Short mmCIF file of C-alpha atoms and ligand atoms in Angstrom, two decimals:
data_model
loop_
_atom_site.label_atom_id
_atom_site.label_comp_id
_atom_site.label_asym_id
_atom_site.label_seq_id
_atom_site.Cartn_x
_atom_site.Cartn_y
_atom_site.Cartn_z
CA MET A 1 79.77 -31.27 36.25
CA ASP A 2 79.32 -30.78 40.17
CA PHE A 3 76.11 -29.93 41.29
CA ASN A 4 76.90 -30.86 44.88
CA GLY A 5 75.55 -27.92 47.48
CA LYS A 6 74.40 -25.97 44.54
CA LEU A 7 71.55 -23.58 44.09
CA ILE A 8 69.95 -23.81 40.87
CA LEU A 9 67.93 -21.62 38.41
CA ALA A 10 65.00 -23.44 37.23
CA PRO A 11 64.10 -23.61 33.45
CA LEU A 12 61.00 -21.65 33.29
CA ALA A 13 59.71 -21.52 29.81
CA GLY A 14 58.73 -17.61 28.60
CA ILE A 15 61.02 -16.51 31.81
CA THR A 16 64.01 -17.39 32.35
CA ASN A 17 65.92 -16.09 29.36
CA SER A 18 69.39 -15.25 29.04
CA ILE A 19 69.09 -12.14 30.75
CA PHE A 20 67.19 -13.22 33.83
CA ARG A 21 69.53 -16.37 34.32
CA ARG A 22 72.63 -13.35 34.32
CA VAL A 23 70.53 -11.22 36.75
CA CYS A 24 70.25 -14.44 39.08
CA ARG A 25 73.78 -15.49 38.83
CA LYS A 26 74.76 -12.38 39.97
CA MET A 27 72.63 -12.77 42.89
CA GLY A 28 73.77 -15.91 43.79
CA ALA A 29 72.42 -18.95 41.58
CA ASP A 30 75.43 -21.36 41.24
CA VAL A 31 73.93 -22.93 38.13
CA THR A 32 71.26 -22.31 35.30
CA TRP A 33 69.07 -24.14 32.63
CA SER A 34 67.86 -22.82 29.39
CA GLU A 35 64.26 -22.90 28.83
CA MET A 36 62.85 -26.14 27.31
CA VAL A 37 63.85 -26.46 23.43
CA SER A 38 62.02 -28.56 21.13
CA ALA A 39 64.28 -31.12 19.48
CA ASP A 40 62.03 -31.31 16.49
CA GLY A 41 62.21 -27.24 16.36
CA LEU A 42 66.25 -27.47 16.50
CA VAL A 43 66.81 -30.29 14.07
CA GLN A 44 64.26 -28.84 11.29
CA ASP A 45 65.45 -25.30 12.21
CA ALA A 46 64.58 -22.32 11.98
CA GLY A 47 66.66 -19.56 13.71
CA ARG A 48 63.55 -19.09 16.09
CA THR A 49 64.72 -22.33 18.35
CA SER A 50 68.52 -21.94 17.68
CA ARG A 51 67.55 -18.65 19.32
CA LEU A 52 66.85 -20.22 22.77
CA LEU A 53 70.54 -21.86 22.61
CA ARG A 54 72.21 -18.69 23.18
CA PHE A 55 74.08 -17.86 26.16
CA THR A 56 77.21 -16.11 27.80
CA GLU A 57 79.68 -17.23 29.63
CA ALA A 58 78.24 -14.93 32.64
CA GLU A 59 75.58 -17.85 32.98
CA ARG A 60 77.97 -20.72 33.27
CA PRO A 61 77.66 -23.32 34.57
CA PHE A 62 74.82 -23.35 31.95
CA GLY A 63 72.42 -26.53 30.75
CA ILE A 64 70.74 -26.74 27.53
CA GLN A 65 67.30 -28.48 28.05
CA LEU A 66 65.83 -30.35 25.27
CA PHE A 67 62.31 -32.18 24.70
CA GLY A 68 60.99 -34.37 22.42
CA SER A 69 60.11 -37.89 21.94
CA ASN A 70 62.06 -39.47 19.05
CA PRO A 71 65.37 -41.08 20.02
CA ARG A 72 67.01 -40.33 16.63
CA ILE A 73 65.92 -36.66 16.76
CA MET A 74 66.84 -35.98 20.28
CA GLY A 75 70.39 -37.37 19.41
CA LEU A 76 70.50 -35.16 16.26
CA ALA A 77 69.22 -32.40 18.57
CA ALA A 78 71.99 -32.99 21.39
CA GLY A 79 74.75 -32.82 18.67
CA LYS A 80 73.50 -29.32 17.64
CA ALA A 81 73.26 -28.24 21.31
CA ALA A 82 76.51 -29.66 22.13
CA GLY A 83 78.03 -27.67 19.42
CA CYS A 84 77.05 -24.65 21.58
CA GLU A 85 79.51 -26.01 24.28
CA PRO A 86 77.27 -26.08 27.28
CA ASP A 87 78.24 -27.52 30.77
CA PHE A 88 75.50 -29.98 30.54
CA ILE A 89 72.48 -30.83 28.51
CA ASP A 90 69.40 -31.81 30.39
CA LEU A 91 66.26 -33.94 29.20
CA ASN A 92 62.97 -32.98 30.04
CA PHE A 93 60.46 -35.52 30.67
CA SER A 94 58.67 -33.14 33.36
CA CYS A 95 56.45 -30.87 31.23
CA PRO A 96 52.80 -31.33 32.02
CA VAL A 97 51.42 -28.98 29.27
CA ARG A 98 48.92 -30.19 26.88
CA LYS A 99 50.62 -29.13 23.80
CA VAL A 100 54.13 -30.99 24.58
CA VAL A 101 52.30 -34.00 26.01
CA ARG A 102 49.99 -34.36 23.09
CA LYS A 103 53.29 -34.95 20.87
CA ASN A 104 54.58 -37.98 23.38
CA GLY A 105 56.69 -35.06 25.01
CA GLY A 106 57.82 -34.28 28.55
CA ALA A 107 55.86 -35.91 30.97
CA SER A 108 53.90 -37.95 28.72
CA LEU A 109 57.19 -40.02 28.53
CA MET A 110 56.93 -40.92 32.42
CA ARG A 111 54.20 -43.50 30.97
CA ASP A 112 57.15 -45.48 29.14
CA PRO A 113 60.07 -45.96 31.11
CA LYS A 114 61.72 -47.95 27.85
CA LEU A 115 61.36 -45.09 25.27
CA VAL A 116 63.02 -43.05 28.08
CA GLY A 117 65.95 -45.05 28.25
CA GLU A 118 66.36 -44.92 24.14
CA ILE A 119 65.91 -41.33 24.53
CA ALA A 120 68.76 -40.90 27.09
CA ARG A 121 71.28 -43.05 25.17
CA GLU A 122 70.64 -41.56 21.75
CA THR A 123 71.38 -37.84 23.62
CA ILE A 124 74.11 -39.19 25.10
CA ARG A 125 75.84 -40.50 22.03
CA GLY A 126 74.84 -37.05 20.42
CA ALA A 127 76.05 -34.85 22.95
CA GLY A 128 79.85 -36.31 23.05
CA SER A 129 81.77 -35.46 25.83
CA ILE A 130 79.09 -33.09 27.37
CA PRO A 131 77.21 -34.66 30.49
CA VAL A 132 73.68 -35.44 30.15
CA THR A 133 71.08 -34.67 33.12
CA ALA A 134 67.68 -35.12 33.16
CA LYS A 135 64.22 -33.90 34.88
CA ILE A 136 61.41 -36.10 35.65
CA ARG A 137 58.17 -36.15 37.50
CA SER A 138 56.63 -38.35 40.35
CA GLY A 139 54.56 -39.99 37.26
CA TRP A 140 51.75 -39.55 35.17
CA HIS A 141 49.20 -39.75 37.48
CA ALA A 142 48.26 -40.57 41.38
CA GLY A 143 47.80 -44.12 40.37
CA MET A 144 50.98 -44.29 38.49
CA LEU A 145 54.08 -43.26 40.60
CA ASN A 146 56.93 -44.88 38.86
CA TYR A 147 59.45 -41.91 39.18
CA LEU A 148 62.02 -44.91 40.77
CA GLU A 149 61.42 -47.00 37.82
CA VAL A 150 61.88 -44.23 35.54
CA ALA A 151 65.17 -43.03 37.57
CA GLU A 152 66.60 -46.04 37.26
CA GLU A 153 66.42 -46.85 33.42
CA LEU A 154 68.00 -43.27 33.25
CA ILE A 155 70.60 -44.15 35.46
CA ARG A 156 71.40 -47.05 33.85
CA SER A 157 71.32 -45.27 30.31
CA GLY A 158 74.35 -43.22 31.62
CA ILE A 159 72.78 -39.88 32.77
CA SER A 160 74.93 -38.08 35.22
CA ALA A 161 72.32 -36.19 37.54
CA LEU A 162 68.65 -36.34 37.92
CA THR A 163 65.72 -33.21 39.07
CA LEU A 164 62.48 -34.54 40.54
CA HIS A 165 59.75 -32.48 40.86
CA PRO A 166 57.68 -34.52 43.03
CA ARG A 167 54.31 -33.88 41.48
CA THR A 168 52.49 -36.27 39.04
CA ARG A 169 51.37 -34.85 35.42
CA ASP A 170 48.04 -34.70 36.35
CA GLN A 171 48.76 -32.09 39.11
CA GLY A 172 50.15 -29.70 37.16
CA PHE A 173 51.49 -27.21 39.66
CA SER A 174 48.67 -27.80 41.89
CA GLY A 175 48.84 -29.44 45.37
CA GLN A 176 52.11 -29.71 47.05
CA SER A 177 55.14 -31.14 45.77
CA GLU A 178 55.88 -34.25 47.69
CA TRP A 179 59.49 -34.06 49.25
CA ASP A 180 59.41 -37.35 50.76
CA GLN A 181 59.56 -38.66 46.88
CA ILE A 182 62.87 -36.62 46.50
CA SER A 183 64.41 -38.66 49.80
CA GLU A 184 63.15 -41.75 48.60
CA LEU A 185 65.03 -41.42 44.92
CA VAL A 186 68.28 -39.73 47.10
CA ARG A 187 68.22 -43.29 49.00
CA VAL A 188 68.29 -45.25 45.88
CA SER A 189 70.01 -43.35 43.39
CA THR A 190 73.93 -43.66 42.38
CA VAL A 191 73.60 -39.87 40.48
CA PRO A 192 73.22 -36.64 42.17
CA VAL A 193 69.64 -36.21 42.90
CA ILE A 194 68.27 -32.33 42.53
CA GLY A 195 65.21 -31.24 44.24
CA SER A 196 62.48 -28.97 42.90
CA GLY A 197 58.94 -28.08 44.16
CA ASP A 198 57.81 -25.35 45.96
CA VAL A 199 60.95 -23.45 47.20
CA PHE A 200 59.82 -20.21 48.03
CA THR A 201 61.92 -19.04 50.92
CA PRO A 202 65.23 -19.13 52.21
CA SER A 203 64.63 -21.55 54.61
CA ASP A 204 62.36 -23.76 52.31
CA VAL A 205 65.90 -24.04 50.61
CA SER A 206 67.63 -25.55 54.00
CA GLU A 207 64.76 -27.58 54.77
CA MET A 208 65.00 -29.07 51.44
CA PHE A 209 68.67 -29.77 51.75
CA ASP A 210 68.27 -31.16 55.52
CA THR A 211 64.86 -33.16 55.06
CA THR A 212 65.80 -34.81 51.54
CA GLY A 213 69.48 -35.15 51.58
CA CYS A 214 69.09 -33.80 48.03
CA ALA A 215 72.76 -32.70 46.20
CA ALA A 216 71.17 -29.18 45.00
CA VAL A 217 68.34 -27.28 45.35
CA MET A 218 66.52 -26.05 42.21
CA ILE A 219 64.31 -22.71 42.38
CA GLY A 220 61.83 -21.41 39.69
CA ARG A 221 58.65 -19.43 40.69
CA GLY A 222 60.40 -18.47 44.05
CA ALA A 223 62.88 -16.58 42.01
CA VAL A 224 60.69 -14.83 39.82
CA GLY A 225 60.54 -11.17 40.98
CA ASN A 226 62.58 -12.26 44.05
CA PRO A 227 66.33 -13.25 42.55
CA TRP A 228 67.80 -12.24 46.29
CA ILE A 229 66.22 -15.74 47.71
CA PHE A 230 69.65 -17.38 46.08
CA SER A 231 71.87 -14.62 48.21
CA ARG A 232 69.74 -14.64 51.22
CA ALA A 233 69.54 -18.80 51.15
CA LYS A 234 73.26 -18.80 50.76
CA CYS A 235 73.50 -16.40 54.16
CA LEU A 236 71.55 -18.94 56.07
CA LEU A 237 73.34 -22.42 54.64
CA THR A 238 76.41 -20.33 55.70
CA GLY A 239 75.35 -19.46 59.40
CA GLN A 240 75.21 -15.84 58.06
CA ASP A 241 72.17 -13.34 59.22
CA ASP A 242 69.64 -13.17 56.51
CA PRO A 243 69.65 -9.59 55.61
CA GLY A 244 65.60 -10.13 55.12
CA GLU A 245 63.10 -9.13 52.36
CA PRO A 246 64.38 -6.82 49.93
CA GLN A 247 63.04 -3.42 50.65
CA ALA A 248 61.58 -0.76 47.67
CA ASP A 249 64.87 0.84 47.00
CA GLN A 250 66.58 -2.40 46.40
CA ARG A 251 64.02 -3.76 44.00
CA PHE A 252 64.14 -0.91 42.02
CA ARG A 253 67.65 -0.94 41.84
CA LEU A 254 67.64 -4.40 40.74
CA ALA A 255 64.73 -4.04 38.28
CA LEU A 256 66.35 -0.81 36.72
CA GLU A 257 69.49 -2.98 36.05
CA HIS A 258 67.71 -5.88 34.45
CA THR A 259 65.62 -3.17 32.48
CA GLN A 260 68.80 -1.87 31.05
CA MET A 261 70.11 -5.40 30.21
CA MET A 262 66.97 -5.72 28.00
CA VAL A 263 67.32 -2.46 26.26
CA GLU A 264 70.74 -3.24 25.40
CA GLU A 265 69.70 -6.29 23.98
CA TYR A 266 66.31 -5.56 22.24
CA GLY A 267 66.49 -1.96 22.09
CA GLU A 268 64.72 0.66 24.12
CA LYS A 269 61.06 0.38 23.54
CA TYR A 270 60.89 -3.21 23.27
CA GLY A 271 63.11 -4.24 25.84
CA VAL A 272 60.96 -1.96 28.67
CA ILE A 273 57.69 -3.20 27.14
CA MET A 274 59.52 -6.92 27.30
CA LEU A 275 59.84 -6.33 31.02
CA ARG A 276 56.54 -5.43 31.87
CA ARG A 277 55.45 -8.88 33.53
CA HIS A 278 58.88 -8.76 35.85
CA PHE A 279 57.77 -5.06 37.00
CA GLY A 280 54.40 -6.96 38.22
CA TRP A 281 56.61 -9.61 40.02
CA TYR A 282 59.20 -7.07 41.33
CA THR A 283 56.73 -4.75 42.79
CA LYS A 284 54.55 -7.53 44.47
CA GLY A 285 53.64 -7.05 48.03
CA LEU A 286 54.84 -3.24 48.08
CA ALA A 287 52.16 -0.61 48.96
CA GLU A 288 50.16 0.89 46.36
CA ALA A 289 51.48 -1.75 44.14
CA SER A 290 48.47 -1.57 41.67
CA THR A 291 48.88 1.75 41.01
CA LEU A 292 52.64 1.49 40.73
CA ARG A 293 52.30 -1.24 38.14
CA ARG A 294 49.62 0.67 36.15
CA LYS A 295 52.18 3.44 35.31
CA LEU A 296 55.36 1.06 34.74
CA PHE A 297 52.73 -1.13 32.46
CA ALA A 298 52.41 2.28 30.47
CA CYS A 299 56.01 3.02 29.97
CA THR A 300 57.99 2.45 26.95
CA SER A 301 61.49 4.09 27.86
CA LEU A 302 64.11 3.79 30.88
CA ASP A 303 63.96 7.38 31.76
CA GLU A 304 59.88 6.98 32.63
CA VAL A 305 60.77 3.89 34.71
CA LYS A 306 63.40 5.69 36.28
CA THR A 307 60.92 8.72 37.13
CA ILE A 308 58.30 6.27 38.34
CA PHE A 309 60.47 4.67 40.98
CA SER A 310 62.22 7.53 42.14
CA GLY A 311 58.49 9.34 42.58
CA TYR A 312 57.45 6.16 44.36
CA LEU A 313 60.50 6.12 46.83
CA GLU A 314 59.94 9.96 47.47
CA ARG A 315 56.50 9.51 48.42
CA VAL A 316 57.20 6.70 50.51
CA GLN A 317 59.87 8.55 52.49
CA CYS A 318 57.26 11.53 52.76
CA ILE A 319 54.91 9.23 54.29
CA GLN A 320 57.38 7.72 56.92
CA THR A 321 58.97 11.09 57.81
CA GLY A 322 55.22 12.25 58.27
C1 FMN B 401 55.95 -20.95 34.18
C2 FMN B 401 56.57 -22.03 34.24
C3 FMN B 401 57.43 -22.73 33.02
C4 FMN B 401 58.23 -23.65 33.29
N1 FMN B 401 59.14 -24.27 32.27
C5 FMN B 401 59.61 -25.12 32.51
C6 FMN B 401 60.55 -25.97 31.58
O1 FMN B 401 60.76 -24.92 30.40
N2 FMN B 401 61.04 -26.84 31.93
C7 FMN B 401 61.24 -27.76 32.76
O2 FMN B 401 61.91 -28.82 33.18
N3 FMN B 401 60.36 -27.14 34.00
C8 FMN B 401 59.68 -25.87 33.48
N4 FMN B 401 58.80 -25.68 34.63
C9 FMN B 401 58.97 -26.52 36.05
C10 FMN B 401 59.63 -25.96 37.03
O3 FMN B 401 61.02 -26.05 36.49
C11 FMN B 401 60.01 -26.51 38.31
O4 FMN B 401 60.04 -27.79 38.29
C12 FMN B 401 58.34 -26.33 38.85
O5 FMN B 401 57.90 -24.83 38.48
C13 FMN B 401 58.71 -26.50 40.47
O6 FMN B 401 59.36 -25.41 40.93
P1 FMN B 401 59.03 -24.26 41.85
O7 FMN B 401 57.79 -24.56 43.03
O8 FMN B 401 60.45 -23.90 42.50
O9 FMN B 401 58.38 -23.33 40.85
C14 FMN B 401 58.17 -24.45 34.49
C15 FMN B 401 57.49 -23.81 35.46
C16 FMN B 401 56.51 -22.76 35.35
C17 FMN B 401 55.63 -22.35 36.47
#
């Protein structure tokens, strides 16, 4: 799996489902990641967890991310995930959420590099020929910045690439991500390093490549309601003019396409209702956004969404032409 120069859609639990991943691939994301999948859930399972493994060819290159703390179970889960033939399997040592950390999963494992290594080795064994990557944080808290030690253990265990989100578990998503730590990891790592954290604009993408020397840039919150970030960043990276912020009509076109895909997958009513959060994100920053959102949040059909969008565009045009 070649990550060099790639723009990656970050795993975002509850957001980056198969359809959103397809939307982002179409808008220029080079690689996509599943939401994190519980290894325990997968092994015990339960169709509910297995559903998170589903993907389409359009999402490739695609990785399935597993979390858990028991090496044996991680190995079994990796075998199950490998059966779906993703392009890679990723290990989550970065989730700060209490529910996950309480069971010693996600970022909790940053406190135990030896166990991280055991998990990686069992996962690699279970994954067979599928490459295994890992995503880590800076450490557990500011007094325990051990990302280099954990990275060394992972590399020694045979992982193929490393993503660093340079915040501690205690920080959650607060403060700023410390890109210097990405540079530091790039300096010592023998596997490709993927940078993650606070990439919200196309210029953030090129800045992260330039200042850290990372192999690839991962974009999370900056892609939500804004999948254009991938195509715009690519323009910037290849010396073309940045087309700029998408206008209302562009946003609505993509939001409608996204809605249509949801409707095809989940049926009209449920598909539209499930997309409400995305409507909020797609309309961020537009004039009269709160009125627009109130109307969209009451919709249960694709036709209603279309009518609201076209009504908004007509009104804006009237205002602009006086
Ligand atoms: C709502 C939400 C869900 C997330 N879910 C995951 C996840 O399932 N697995 C993971 O490794 N990271 C997860 N993350 C962390 C992101 O992948 C990313 O590393 C982090 O948000 C920093 O990047 P950003 O500033 O570009 O968003 C999540 C973050 C958010 C905000």
